[in-house]
Amino acid sequence: MLNPRNELEETFFGQSLKRESFELIKEWHKFLCIQKNYSNHTVKNYFHDLKAFFLFLNHYLGVPIAKRDLQELTIKDFRAYLAQQALKNIGARSNQRMLSCLRSFYRYLKKHHQIDNQAIFRISSPRLTQTLPRPLKQTDALEMMQTTVEENQERWMNLRDQALFILLYGAGLRLSEALALTLQDMMSQPQSLMIKGKGKKERLIPLHPEVIEKVSDYIEVHPQKFEPKSPLFIGQQGAQLNPGVAQRQMRRLRILLGLSDTITPHSLRHSFATHLLASGADLRSIQELLGHSSLSTTQKYTEITNDSLLEIYKKTHPSAQN
């Protein structure tokens, strides 16, 4: 975690900021670390982007940046920064993360300091080249399970998103299967989950303790927790969560973490299968957990390197033990 009195002093105050602007930055840093509980990696990325932006502003405006400047920046000013990024051949994904950082900063300024500048929200995010879906790296998947986006209006929504995504990754559920769950489904068998999948096929999935913990934390603050037949995942109005909302939250989360635009809720199910296989699980068992009728379908769900396969072979095949 950045130390506000040391690294922040060096990073920002040395860049000719007005003291009042520096204080805003310190407060936002504390907000992200403590209230939002963002990972060190995410905070570091955000402040790298913010530092670059303020360096540009210092040269562009030619004056120490004051609160008033933050209020009065125009679309033209933000586009000038994007133009500079283009001259430096900064990629679309990095620019997308930078815009996410600035929007987050300005949402904080509006909510906590009445500095309302909508110009940044009228800048379109750069389009990213579409590529084939791929599973996450295990480190990225674990960080995603610990991170929430800040657009939610209520704390229970943050816990809802974490519970949903950890079920997709930790239990290999389809998004439609997770959204169809009720509170009763989760509470009737705390250590496992009975899923009714495609073709009304049922399968029993054991739940990892961390999955149970995250879902339990969410149920504790669920607005309808005393109504067993209520959907487990609900929207702001209390109805079953719309898949589009889950996809939007995933999109915001992957931007926040600087992940590939191919990462979707369904990617978490792919990652579940791939990471199990990489850890030595057999395809038949993974097939049962995913609810696939055909083993060939399961094979398509898994991506694993030759090195990983060789490692599994060495650990498990009798001829490799000699």
PDB file of C-alpha atoms in Angstrom:
ATOM      1  CA  MET A   1       0.000   0.000   0.000  1.00  0.00           C
ATOM      2  CA  LEU A   2       1.242   3.491  -0.795  1.00  0.00           C
ATOM      3  CA  ASN A   3       2.204   5.539   2.231  1.00  0.00           C
ATOM      4  CA  PRO A   4       0.372   8.895   2.017  1.00  0.00           C
ATOM      5  CA  ARG A   5       3.139  10.778   3.827  1.00  0.00           C
ATOM      6  CA  ASN A   6       6.025   9.366   1.794  1.00  0.00           C
ATOM      7  CA  GLU A   7       5.308   7.959  -1.658  1.00  0.00           C
ATOM      8  CA  LEU A   8       2.322  10.254  -2.215  1.00  0.00           C
ATOM      9  CA  GLU A   9       4.395  13.268  -1.229  1.00  0.00           C
ATOM     10  CA  GLU A  10       7.056  12.299  -3.741  1.00  0.00           C
ATOM     11  CA  THR A  11       4.601  11.297  -6.455  1.00  0.00           C
ATOM     12  CA  PHE A  12       2.184  14.202  -6.357  1.00  0.00           C
ATOM     13  CA  PHE A  13       3.254  17.135  -4.217  1.00  0.00           C
ATOM     14  CA  GLY A  14       6.490  17.411  -6.151  1.00  0.00           C
ATOM     15  CA  GLN A  15       4.464  17.989  -9.321  1.00  0.00           C
ATOM     16  CA  SER A  16       3.448  21.567  -8.429  1.00  0.00           C
ATOM     17  CA  LEU A  17      -0.013  20.747  -7.157  1.00  0.00           C
ATOM     18  CA  LYS A  18      -1.765  23.211  -4.940  1.00  0.00           C
ATOM     19  CA  ARG A  19      -1.861  21.926  -1.370  1.00  0.00           C
ATOM     20  CA  GLU A  20      -5.665  21.706  -1.549  1.00  0.00           C
ATOM     21  CA  SER A  21      -5.447  19.364  -4.552  1.00  0.00           C
ATOM     22  CA  PHE A  22      -2.842  17.220  -2.863  1.00  0.00           C
ATOM     23  CA  GLU A  23      -5.127  16.860   0.173  1.00  0.00           C
ATOM     24  CA  LEU A  24      -7.933  15.634  -2.108  1.00  0.00           C
ATOM     25  CA  ILE A  25      -5.609  13.019  -3.569  1.00  0.00           C
ATOM     26  CA  LYS A  26      -4.521  11.828  -0.125  1.00  0.00           C
ATOM     27  CA  GLU A  27      -8.150  11.510   0.960  1.00  0.00           C
ATOM     28  CA  TRP A  28      -9.029   9.544  -2.191  1.00  0.00           C
ATOM     29  CA  HIS A  29      -6.069   7.239  -1.598  1.00  0.00           C
ATOM     30  CA  LYS A  30      -7.319   6.540   1.933  1.00  0.00           C
ATOM     31  CA  PHE A  31     -10.846   6.008   0.598  1.00  0.00           C
ATOM     32  CA  LEU A  32      -9.694   3.391  -1.934  1.00  0.00           C
ATOM     33  CA  CYS A  33      -7.470   1.549   0.551  1.00  0.00           C
ATOM     34  CA  ILE A  34      -9.748   1.533   3.595  1.00  0.00           C
ATOM     35  CA  GLN A  35     -13.362   1.999   2.552  1.00  0.00           C
ATOM     36  CA  LYS A  36     -13.151   0.299  -0.843  1.00  0.00           C
ATOM     37  CA  ASN A  37     -10.504  -2.194   0.307  1.00  0.00           C
ATOM     38  CA  TYR A  38      -8.879  -2.228  -3.120  1.00  0.00           C
ATOM     39  CA  SER A  39      -5.811  -4.405  -3.563  1.00  0.00           C
ATOM     40  CA  ASN A  40      -2.352  -2.841  -3.538  1.00  0.00           C
ATOM     41  CA  HIS A  41      -2.046  -3.734  -7.215  1.00  0.00           C
ATOM     42  CA  THR A  42      -5.227  -1.877  -8.166  1.00  0.00           C
ATOM     43  CA  VAL A  43      -4.365   1.194  -6.082  1.00  0.00           C
ATOM     44  CA  LYS A  44      -0.869   1.269  -7.564  1.00  0.00           C
ATOM     45  CA  ASN A  45      -2.285   1.149 -11.107  1.00  0.00           C
ATOM     46  CA  TYR A  46      -4.786   3.909 -10.346  1.00  0.00           C
ATOM     47  CA  PHE A  47      -2.150   6.224  -8.900  1.00  0.00           C
ATOM     48  CA  HIS A  48       0.210   5.523 -11.778  1.00  0.00           C
ATOM     49  CA  ASP A  49      -2.545   6.711 -14.125  1.00  0.00           C
ATOM     50  CA  LEU A  50      -3.409   9.694 -11.933  1.00  0.00           C
ATOM     51  CA  LYS A  51       0.241  10.760 -11.714  1.00  0.00           C
ATOM     52  CA  ALA A  52       0.557  10.694 -15.516  1.00  0.00           C
ATOM     53  CA  PHE A  53      -2.604  12.774 -15.850  1.00  0.00           C
ATOM     54  CA  PHE A  54      -1.425  15.441 -13.394  1.00  0.00           C
ATOM     55  CA  LEU A  55       1.993  15.584 -15.044  1.00  0.00           C
ATOM     56  CA  PHE A  56       0.213  16.336 -18.306  1.00  0.00           C
ATOM     57  CA  LEU A  57      -2.005  18.992 -16.699  1.00  0.00           C
ATOM     58  CA  ASN A  58       0.993  20.775 -15.190  1.00  0.00           C
ATOM     59  CA  HIS A  59       2.584  21.156 -18.613  1.00  0.00           C
ATOM     60  CA  TYR A  60      -0.698  21.723 -20.449  1.00  0.00           C
ATOM     61  CA  LEU A  61      -2.085  24.449 -18.173  1.00  0.00           C
ATOM     62  CA  GLY A  62       1.248  25.818 -17.020  1.00  0.00           C
ATOM     63  CA  VAL A  63       0.079  26.419 -13.444  1.00  0.00           C
ATOM     64  CA  PRO A  64      -0.100  24.445 -10.181  1.00  0.00           C
ATOM     65  CA  ILE A  65      -3.347  22.452 -10.245  1.00  0.00           C
ATOM     66  CA  ALA A  66      -6.017  23.781  -7.879  1.00  0.00           C
ATOM     67  CA  LYS A  67      -9.475  22.505  -6.942  1.00  0.00           C
ATOM     68  CA  ARG A  68     -10.944  25.073  -9.283  1.00  0.00           C
ATOM     69  CA  ASP A  69      -8.980  23.601 -12.195  1.00  0.00           C
ATOM     70  CA  LEU A  70     -10.378  20.143 -11.454  1.00  0.00           C
ATOM     71  CA  GLN A  71     -13.872  21.656 -11.539  1.00  0.00           C
ATOM     72  CA  GLU A  72     -13.344  23.541 -14.804  1.00  0.00           C
ATOM     73  CA  LEU A  73     -11.560  21.004 -17.024  1.00  0.00           C
ATOM     74  CA  THR A  74     -13.418  20.572 -20.320  1.00  0.00           C
ATOM     75  CA  ILE A  75     -13.910  17.732 -22.774  1.00  0.00           C
ATOM     76  CA  LYS A  76     -11.271  19.449 -24.910  1.00  0.00           C
ATOM     77  CA  ASP A  77      -8.777  19.196 -22.033  1.00  0.00           C
ATOM     78  CA  PHE A  78      -9.410  15.488 -21.500  1.00  0.00           C
ATOM     79  CA  ARG A  79      -9.209  14.823 -25.237  1.00  0.00           C
ATOM     80  CA  ALA A  80      -5.902  16.667 -25.360  1.00  0.00           C
ATOM     81  CA  TYR A  81      -4.575  14.172 -22.827  1.00  0.00           C
ATOM     82  CA  LEU A  82      -5.894  11.249 -24.889  1.00  0.00           C
ATOM     83  CA  ALA A  83      -4.181  12.748 -27.939  1.00  0.00           C
ATOM     84  CA  GLN A  84      -0.893  12.843 -26.042  1.00  0.00           C
ATOM     85  CA  GLN A  85      -1.418   9.213 -25.043  1.00  0.00           C
ATOM     86  CA  ALA A  86      -1.911   8.323 -28.701  1.00  0.00           C
ATOM     87  CA  LEU A  87       1.357  10.048 -29.638  1.00  0.00           C
ATOM     88  CA  LYS A  88       3.087   7.863 -27.050  1.00  0.00           C
ATOM     89  CA  ASN A  89       1.477   4.753 -28.584  1.00  0.00           C
ATOM     90  CA  ILE A  90      -0.328   3.973 -25.329  1.00  0.00           C
ATOM     91  CA  GLY A  91      -2.643   1.014 -25.969  1.00  0.00           C
ATOM     92  CA  ALA A  92      -6.438   1.066 -25.909  1.00  0.00           C
ATOM     93  CA  ARG A  93      -6.609  -1.119 -22.797  1.00  0.00           C
ATOM     94  CA  SER A  94      -4.300   1.204 -20.852  1.00  0.00           C
ATOM     95  CA  ASN A  95      -6.360   4.213 -21.934  1.00  0.00           C
ATOM     96  CA  GLN A  96      -9.519   2.424 -20.876  1.00  0.00           C
ATOM     97  CA  ARG A  97      -8.078   1.832 -17.416  1.00  0.00           C
ATOM     98  CA  MET A  98      -6.941   5.462 -17.252  1.00  0.00           C
ATOM     99  CA  LEU A  99     -10.467   6.690 -18.036  1.00  0.00           C
ATOM    100  CA  SER A 100     -11.843   4.337 -15.389  1.00  0.00           C
ATOM    101  CA  CYS A 101      -9.387   5.841 -12.879  1.00  0.00           C
ATOM    102  CA  LEU A 102     -10.348   9.433 -13.699  1.00  0.00           C
ATOM    103  CA  ARG A 103     -14.065   8.668 -13.595  1.00  0.00           C
ATOM    104  CA  SER A 104     -13.603   7.035 -10.207  1.00  0.00           C
ATOM    105  CA  PHE A 105     -11.683  10.083  -8.947  1.00  0.00           C
ATOM    106  CA  TYR A 106     -14.356  12.482 -10.172  1.00  0.00           C
ATOM    107  CA  ARG A 107     -17.173  10.396  -8.694  1.00  0.00           C
ATOM    108  CA  TYR A 108     -15.372  10.673  -5.365  1.00  0.00           C
ATOM    109  CA  LEU A 109     -14.920  14.438  -5.769  1.00  0.00           C
ATOM    110  CA  LYS A 110     -18.601  14.910  -6.524  1.00  0.00           C
ATOM    111  CA  LYS A 111     -19.830  12.772  -3.644  1.00  0.00           C
ATOM    112  CA  HIS A 112     -17.428  13.963  -0.949  1.00  0.00           C
ATOM    113  CA  HIS A 113     -16.338  17.456  -2.027  1.00  0.00           C
ATOM    114  CA  GLN A 114     -19.146  18.768  -4.265  1.00  0.00           C
ATOM    115  CA  ILE A 115     -16.745  19.083  -7.208  1.00  0.00           C
ATOM    116  CA  ASP A 116     -19.008  18.146 -10.094  1.00  0.00           C
ATOM    117  CA  ASN A 117     -17.373  17.910 -13.515  1.00  0.00           C
ATOM    118  CA  GLN A 118     -19.259  15.746 -16.000  1.00  0.00           C
ATOM    119  CA  ALA A 119     -16.825  16.251 -18.882  1.00  0.00           C
ATOM    120  CA  ILE A 120     -14.874  13.055 -18.162  1.00  0.00           C
ATOM    121  CA  PHE A 121     -18.092  11.023 -18.296  1.00  0.00           C
ATOM    122  CA  ARG A 122     -18.794  12.254 -21.826  1.00  0.00           C
ATOM    123  CA  ILE A 123     -15.549  10.792 -23.147  1.00  0.00           C
ATOM    124  CA  SER A 124     -16.129   7.447 -24.874  1.00  0.00           C
ATOM    125  CA  SER A 125     -13.932   4.532 -23.874  1.00  0.00           C
ATOM    126  CA  PRO A 126     -11.669   3.265 -26.684  1.00  0.00           C
ATOM    127  CA  ARG A 127     -12.838   0.205 -28.567  1.00  0.00           C
ATOM    128  CA  LEU A 128     -10.816  -2.917 -27.942  1.00  0.00           C
ATOM    129  CA  THR A 129     -10.091  -5.601 -30.508  1.00  0.00           C
ATOM    130  CA  GLN A 130     -12.257  -8.642 -29.881  1.00  0.00           C
ATOM    131  CA  THR A 131     -10.359 -11.895 -29.386  1.00  0.00           C
ATOM    132  CA  LEU A 132     -11.348 -15.433 -28.540  1.00  0.00           C
ATOM    133  CA  PRO A 133     -12.427 -16.066 -24.919  1.00  0.00           C
ATOM    134  CA  ARG A 134      -9.646 -17.310 -22.670  1.00  0.00           C
ATOM    135  CA  PRO A 135      -9.551 -18.327 -19.017  1.00  0.00           C
ATOM    136  CA  LEU A 136      -7.969 -16.036 -16.469  1.00  0.00           C
ATOM    137  CA  LYS A 137      -4.603 -16.592 -14.891  1.00  0.00           C
ATOM    138  CA  GLN A 138      -5.068 -18.006 -11.403  1.00  0.00           C
ATOM    139  CA  THR A 139      -3.575 -14.872  -9.825  1.00  0.00           C
ATOM    140  CA  ASP A 140      -5.987 -12.650 -11.784  1.00  0.00           C
ATOM    141  CA  ALA A 141      -8.942 -14.837 -10.840  1.00  0.00           C
ATOM    142  CA  LEU A 142      -8.055 -14.641  -7.149  1.00  0.00           C
ATOM    143  CA  GLU A 143      -7.636 -10.857  -7.289  1.00  0.00           C
ATOM    144  CA  MET A 144     -10.975 -10.536  -9.061  1.00  0.00           C
ATOM    145  CA  MET A 145     -12.640 -12.460  -6.233  1.00  0.00           C
ATOM    146  CA  GLN A 146     -11.329  -9.895  -3.726  1.00  0.00           C
ATOM    147  CA  THR A 147     -12.186  -6.731  -5.660  1.00  0.00           C
ATOM    148  CA  THR A 148     -15.431  -4.820  -6.153  1.00  0.00           C
ATOM    149  CA  VAL A 149     -16.402  -1.973  -8.418  1.00  0.00           C
ATOM    150  CA  GLU A 150     -17.503   1.240  -6.747  1.00  0.00           C
ATOM    151  CA  GLU A 151     -20.491   2.192  -8.902  1.00  0.00           C
ATOM    152  CA  ASN A 152     -22.902   0.319  -6.628  1.00  0.00           C
ATOM    153  CA  GLN A 153     -25.153   2.497  -4.485  1.00  0.00           C
ATOM    154  CA  GLU A 154     -25.422   0.040  -1.581  1.00  0.00           C
ATOM    155  CA  ARG A 155     -22.857  -2.102   0.263  1.00  0.00           C
ATOM    156  CA  TRP A 156     -24.991  -5.234  -0.142  1.00  0.00           C
ATOM    157  CA  MET A 157     -24.622  -4.885  -3.916  1.00  0.00           C
ATOM    158  CA  ASN A 158     -20.836  -5.043  -3.597  1.00  0.00           C
ATOM    159  CA  LEU A 159     -21.150  -8.260  -1.575  1.00  0.00           C
ATOM    160  CA  ARG A 160     -23.694  -9.550  -4.111  1.00  0.00           C
ATOM    161  CA  ASP A 161     -21.245  -9.099  -6.989  1.00  0.00           C
ATOM    162  CA  GLN A 162     -18.430 -10.799  -5.079  1.00  0.00           C
ATOM    163  CA  ALA A 163     -20.700 -13.709  -4.138  1.00  0.00           C
ATOM    164  CA  LEU A 164     -21.897 -14.103  -7.728  1.00  0.00           C
ATOM    165  CA  PHE A 165     -18.448 -14.086  -9.294  1.00  0.00           C
ATOM    166  CA  ILE A 166     -16.956 -16.430  -6.701  1.00  0.00           C
ATOM    167  CA  LEU A 167     -19.789 -18.904  -7.382  1.00  0.00           C
ATOM    168  CA  LEU A 168     -19.062 -18.771 -11.107  1.00  0.00           C
ATOM    169  CA  TYR A 169     -15.348 -19.311 -10.546  1.00  0.00           C
ATOM    170  CA  GLY A 170     -15.399 -21.412  -7.375  1.00  0.00           C
ATOM    171  CA  ALA A 171     -18.236 -23.733  -8.413  1.00  0.00           C
ATOM    172  CA  GLY A 172     -18.126 -23.517 -12.208  1.00  0.00           C
ATOM    173  CA  LEU A 173     -21.722 -22.367 -12.572  1.00  0.00           C
ATOM    174  CA  ARG A 174     -23.284 -20.951 -15.687  1.00  0.00           C
ATOM    175  CA  LEU A 175     -24.498 -17.392 -15.155  1.00  0.00           C
ATOM    176  CA  SER A 176     -28.089 -18.519 -15.748  1.00  0.00           C
ATOM    177  CA  GLU A 177     -27.708 -21.256 -13.107  1.00  0.00           C
ATOM    178  CA  ALA A 178     -26.368 -18.825 -10.497  1.00  0.00           C
ATOM    179  CA  LEU A 179     -29.107 -16.273 -11.159  1.00  0.00           C
ATOM    180  CA  ALA A 180     -31.787 -18.963 -10.839  1.00  0.00           C
ATOM    181  CA  LEU A 181     -30.709 -19.821  -7.266  1.00  0.00           C
ATOM    182  CA  THR A 182     -32.885 -18.916  -4.297  1.00  0.00           C
ATOM    183  CA  LEU A 183     -31.839 -18.212  -0.733  1.00  0.00           C
ATOM    184  CA  GLN A 184     -33.281 -21.592   0.212  1.00  0.00           C
ATOM    185  CA  ASP A 185     -31.017 -23.331  -2.312  1.00  0.00           C
ATOM    186  CA  MET A 186     -27.963 -21.981  -0.520  1.00  0.00           C
ATOM    187  CA  MET A 187     -29.167 -22.531   3.028  1.00  0.00           C
ATOM    188  CA  SER A 188     -30.563 -26.059   2.657  1.00  0.00           C
ATOM    189  CA  GLN A 189     -27.130 -27.666   2.064  1.00  0.00           C
ATOM    190  CA  PRO A 190     -24.433 -25.290   3.360  1.00  0.00           C
ATOM    191  CA  GLN A 191     -21.481 -27.416   2.207  1.00  0.00           C
ATOM    192  CA  SER A 192     -22.765 -28.190  -1.281  1.00  0.00           C
ATOM    193  CA  LEU A 193     -25.138 -26.950  -3.929  1.00  0.00           C
ATOM    194  CA  MET A 194     -27.722 -28.810  -6.006  1.00  0.00           C
ATOM    195  CA  ILE A 195     -27.865 -27.277  -9.466  1.00  0.00           C
ATOM    196  CA  LYS A 196     -30.488 -27.871 -12.115  1.00  0.00           C
ATOM    197  CA  GLY A 197     -28.661 -27.297 -15.380  1.00  0.00           C
ATOM    198  CA  LYS A 198     -29.411 -27.628 -19.063  1.00  0.00           C
ATOM    199  CA  GLY A 199     -32.026 -30.241 -19.893  1.00  0.00           C
ATOM    200  CA  LYS A 200     -33.104 -30.089 -16.231  1.00  0.00           C
ATOM    201  CA  LYS A 201     -30.124 -32.285 -15.344  1.00  0.00           C
ATOM    202  CA  GLU A 202     -29.235 -32.080 -11.672  1.00  0.00           C
ATOM    203  CA  ARG A 203     -25.715 -32.152 -10.279  1.00  0.00           C
ATOM    204  CA  LEU A 204     -24.323 -31.779  -6.773  1.00  0.00           C
ATOM    205  CA  ILE A 205     -21.383 -29.410  -6.411  1.00  0.00           C
ATOM    206  CA  PRO A 206     -19.213 -29.285  -3.259  1.00  0.00           C
ATOM    207  CA  LEU A 207     -18.453 -25.748  -2.141  1.00  0.00           C
ATOM    208  CA  HIS A 208     -15.043 -24.480  -1.094  1.00  0.00           C
ATOM    209  CA  PRO A 209     -15.013 -22.803   2.364  1.00  0.00           C
ATOM    210  CA  GLU A 210     -14.082 -19.442   0.815  1.00  0.00           C
ATOM    211  CA  VAL A 211     -17.083 -19.663  -1.517  1.00  0.00           C
ATOM    212  CA  ILE A 212     -19.331 -20.442   1.447  1.00  0.00           C
ATOM    213  CA  GLU A 213     -17.876 -17.513   3.398  1.00  0.00           C
ATOM    214  CA  LYS A 214     -18.400 -14.971   0.608  1.00  0.00           C
ATOM    215  CA  VAL A 215     -21.949 -16.101  -0.102  1.00  0.00           C
ATOM    216  CA  SER A 216     -22.772 -16.169   3.625  1.00  0.00           C
ATOM    217  CA  ASP A 217     -21.470 -12.604   4.024  1.00  0.00           C
ATOM    218  CA  TYR A 218     -23.791 -11.523   1.235  1.00  0.00           C
ATOM    219  CA  ILE A 219     -26.805 -13.377   2.639  1.00  0.00           C
ATOM    220  CA  GLU A 220     -26.285 -11.599   5.978  1.00  0.00           C
ATOM    221  CA  VAL A 221     -27.035  -8.249   4.307  1.00  0.00           C
ATOM    222  CA  HIS A 222     -29.490  -9.544   1.685  1.00  0.00           C
ATOM    223  CA  PRO A 223     -32.534  -7.200   1.735  1.00  0.00           C
ATOM    224  CA  GLN A 224     -34.871 -10.225   1.612  1.00  0.00           C
ATOM    225  CA  LYS A 225     -32.880 -12.641   3.771  1.00  0.00           C
ATOM    226  CA  PHE A 226     -35.956 -13.737   5.736  1.00  0.00           C
ATOM    227  CA  GLU A 227     -37.758 -14.831   2.565  1.00  0.00           C
ATOM    228  CA  PRO A 228     -36.324 -18.268   1.637  1.00  0.00           C
ATOM    229  CA  LYS A 229     -37.935 -18.324  -1.806  1.00  0.00           C
ATOM    230  CA  SER A 230     -36.433 -14.969  -2.757  1.00  0.00           C
ATOM    231  CA  PRO A 231     -33.829 -15.012  -5.555  1.00  0.00           C
ATOM    232  CA  LEU A 232     -30.328 -15.239  -4.146  1.00  0.00           C
ATOM    233  CA  PHE A 233     -29.117 -12.532  -6.501  1.00  0.00           C
ATOM    234  CA  ILE A 234     -31.410  -9.535  -6.760  1.00  0.00           C
ATOM    235  CA  GLY A 235     -31.277  -6.126  -8.381  1.00  0.00           C
ATOM    236  CA  GLN A 236     -31.930  -2.740  -6.842  1.00  0.00           C
ATOM    237  CA  GLN A 237     -35.717  -3.177  -7.138  1.00  0.00           C
ATOM    238  CA  GLY A 238     -35.699  -6.594  -5.452  1.00  0.00           C
ATOM    239  CA  ALA A 239     -36.319  -8.759  -8.523  1.00  0.00           C
ATOM    240  CA  GLN A 240     -33.965 -11.462  -9.813  1.00  0.00           C
ATOM    241  CA  LEU A 241     -30.745  -9.891 -11.041  1.00  0.00           C
ATOM    242  CA  ASN A 242     -30.697  -9.224 -14.774  1.00  0.00           C
ATOM    243  CA  PRO A 243     -27.846 -10.983 -16.637  1.00  0.00           C
ATOM    244  CA  GLY A 244     -26.997  -7.668 -18.288  1.00  0.00           C
ATOM    245  CA  VAL A 245     -26.251  -6.151 -14.875  1.00  0.00           C
ATOM    246  CA  ALA A 246     -23.866  -9.007 -14.056  1.00  0.00           C
ATOM    247  CA  GLN A 247     -22.136  -8.574 -17.415  1.00  0.00           C
ATOM    248  CA  ARG A 248     -21.843  -4.822 -16.861  1.00  0.00           C
ATOM    249  CA  GLN A 249     -20.320  -5.335 -13.411  1.00  0.00           C
ATOM    250  CA  MET A 250     -17.856  -7.830 -14.860  1.00  0.00           C
ATOM    251  CA  ARG A 251     -16.923  -5.330 -17.563  1.00  0.00           C
ATOM    252  CA  ARG A 252     -16.267  -2.648 -14.943  1.00  0.00           C
ATOM    253  CA  LEU A 253     -14.278  -5.074 -12.820  1.00  0.00           C
ATOM    254  CA  ARG A 254     -12.018  -6.198 -15.655  1.00  0.00           C
ATOM    255  CA  ILE A 255     -11.370  -2.543 -16.600  1.00  0.00           C
ATOM    256  CA  LEU A 256     -10.558  -1.765 -12.980  1.00  0.00           C
ATOM    257  CA  LEU A 257      -8.011  -4.600 -12.884  1.00  0.00           C
ATOM    258  CA  GLY A 258      -6.689  -4.005 -16.395  1.00  0.00           C
ATOM    259  CA  LEU A 259      -7.778  -7.445 -17.630  1.00  0.00           C
ATOM    260  CA  SER A 260      -8.542  -8.561 -21.171  1.00  0.00           C
ATOM    261  CA  ASP A 261     -11.847  -7.521 -22.715  1.00  0.00           C
ATOM    262  CA  THR A 262     -12.489 -11.218 -23.405  1.00  0.00           C
ATOM    263  CA  ILE A 263     -13.140 -11.806 -19.699  1.00  0.00           C
ATOM    264  CA  THR A 264     -16.875 -12.335 -19.173  1.00  0.00           C
ATOM    265  CA  PRO A 265     -18.947 -14.106 -16.501  1.00  0.00           C
ATOM    266  CA  HIS A 266     -18.705 -17.236 -18.657  1.00  0.00           C
ATOM    267  CA  SER A 267     -14.900 -16.951 -18.630  1.00  0.00           C
ATOM    268  CA  LEU A 268     -14.990 -17.713 -14.907  1.00  0.00           C
ATOM    269  CA  ARG A 269     -16.604 -21.080 -15.660  1.00  0.00           C
ATOM    270  CA  HIS A 270     -13.886 -21.772 -18.253  1.00  0.00           C
ATOM    271  CA  SER A 271     -11.272 -20.763 -15.680  1.00  0.00           C
ATOM    272  CA  PHE A 272     -12.792 -23.091 -13.075  1.00  0.00           C
ATOM    273  CA  ALA A 273     -12.368 -26.054 -15.425  1.00  0.00           C
ATOM    274  CA  THR A 274      -8.918 -25.093 -16.698  1.00  0.00           C
ATOM    275  CA  HIS A 275      -7.482 -24.474 -13.232  1.00  0.00           C
ATOM    276  CA  LEU A 276      -8.870 -27.769 -11.926  1.00  0.00           C
ATOM    277  CA  LEU A 277      -7.266 -29.630 -14.818  1.00  0.00           C
ATOM    278  CA  ALA A 278      -3.975 -27.789 -14.297  1.00  0.00           C
ATOM    279  CA  SER A 279      -4.041 -28.901 -10.651  1.00  0.00           C
ATOM    280  CA  GLY A 280      -4.416 -32.557 -11.593  1.00  0.00           C
ATOM    281  CA  ALA A 281      -8.179 -33.175 -11.665  1.00  0.00           C
ATOM    282  CA  ASP A 282      -9.358 -35.668 -14.289  1.00  0.00           C
ATOM    283  CA  LEU A 283     -11.602 -34.654 -17.173  1.00  0.00           C
ATOM    284  CA  ARG A 284     -14.422 -36.997 -16.134  1.00  0.00           C
ATOM    285  CA  SER A 285     -14.723 -35.354 -12.727  1.00  0.00           C
ATOM    286  CA  ILE A 286     -14.635 -31.897 -14.291  1.00  0.00           C
ATOM    287  CA  GLN A 287     -17.314 -33.022 -16.739  1.00  0.00           C
ATOM    288  CA  GLU A 288     -19.582 -33.965 -13.837  1.00  0.00           C
ATOM    289  CA  LEU A 289     -18.970 -30.679 -12.037  1.00  0.00           C
ATOM    290  CA  LEU A 290     -19.744 -28.663 -15.167  1.00  0.00           C
ATOM    291  CA  GLY A 291     -22.817 -30.728 -16.044  1.00  0.00           C
ATOM    292  CA  HIS A 292     -21.679 -31.569 -19.562  1.00  0.00           C
ATOM    293  CA  SER A 293     -23.275 -34.470 -21.419  1.00  0.00           C
ATOM    294  CA  SER A 294     -20.228 -34.942 -23.617  1.00  0.00           C
ATOM    295  CA  LEU A 295     -16.591 -35.183 -22.597  1.00  0.00           C
ATOM    296  CA  SER A 296     -15.609 -33.399 -25.818  1.00  0.00           C
ATOM    297  CA  THR A 297     -17.506 -30.329 -24.602  1.00  0.00           C
ATOM    298  CA  THR A 298     -15.482 -30.376 -21.396  1.00  0.00           C
ATOM    299  CA  GLN A 299     -12.248 -30.580 -23.379  1.00  0.00           C
ATOM    300  CA  LYS A 300     -13.193 -27.391 -25.214  1.00  0.00           C
ATOM    301  CA  TYR A 301     -13.710 -25.689 -21.870  1.00  0.00           C
ATOM    302  CA  THR A 302     -10.173 -26.329 -20.686  1.00  0.00           C
ATOM    303  CA  GLU A 303      -6.988 -24.629 -21.779  1.00  0.00           C
ATOM    304  CA  ILE A 304      -3.768 -25.962 -20.401  1.00  0.00           C
ATOM    305  CA  THR A 305      -0.135 -25.666 -21.431  1.00  0.00           C
ATOM    306  CA  ASN A 306       2.012 -28.606 -22.471  1.00  0.00           C
ATOM    307  CA  ASP A 307       4.274 -27.922 -19.487  1.00  0.00           C
ATOM    308  CA  SER A 308       1.304 -28.226 -17.125  1.00  0.00           C
ATOM    309  CA  LEU A 309       0.183 -31.471 -18.757  1.00  0.00           C
ATOM    310  CA  LEU A 310       3.700 -32.877 -18.435  1.00  0.00           C
ATOM    311  CA  GLU A 311       3.768 -31.915 -14.754  1.00  0.00           C
ATOM    312  CA  ILE A 312       0.430 -33.671 -14.152  1.00  0.00           C
ATOM    313  CA  TYR A 313       1.731 -36.735 -16.024  1.00  0.00           C
ATOM    314  CA  LYS A 314       4.863 -36.868 -13.869  1.00  0.00           C
ATOM    315  CA  LYS A 315       2.819 -36.658 -10.679  1.00  0.00           C
ATOM    316  CA  THR A 316       0.093 -39.150 -11.557  1.00  0.00           C
ATOM    317  CA  HIS A 317       1.125 -41.703 -14.201  1.00  0.00           C
ATOM    318  CA  PRO A 318       2.679 -44.931 -12.814  1.00  0.00           C
ATOM    319  CA  SER A 319       5.366 -45.090 -15.509  1.00  0.00           C
ATOM    320  CA  ALA A 320       6.524 -41.590 -14.591  1.00  0.00           C
ATOM    321  CA  GLN A 321       7.222 -42.577 -10.986  1.00  0.00           C
ATOM    322  CA  ASN A 322      10.260 -44.666 -11.917  1.00  0.00           C
TER     323      ASN A 322
END
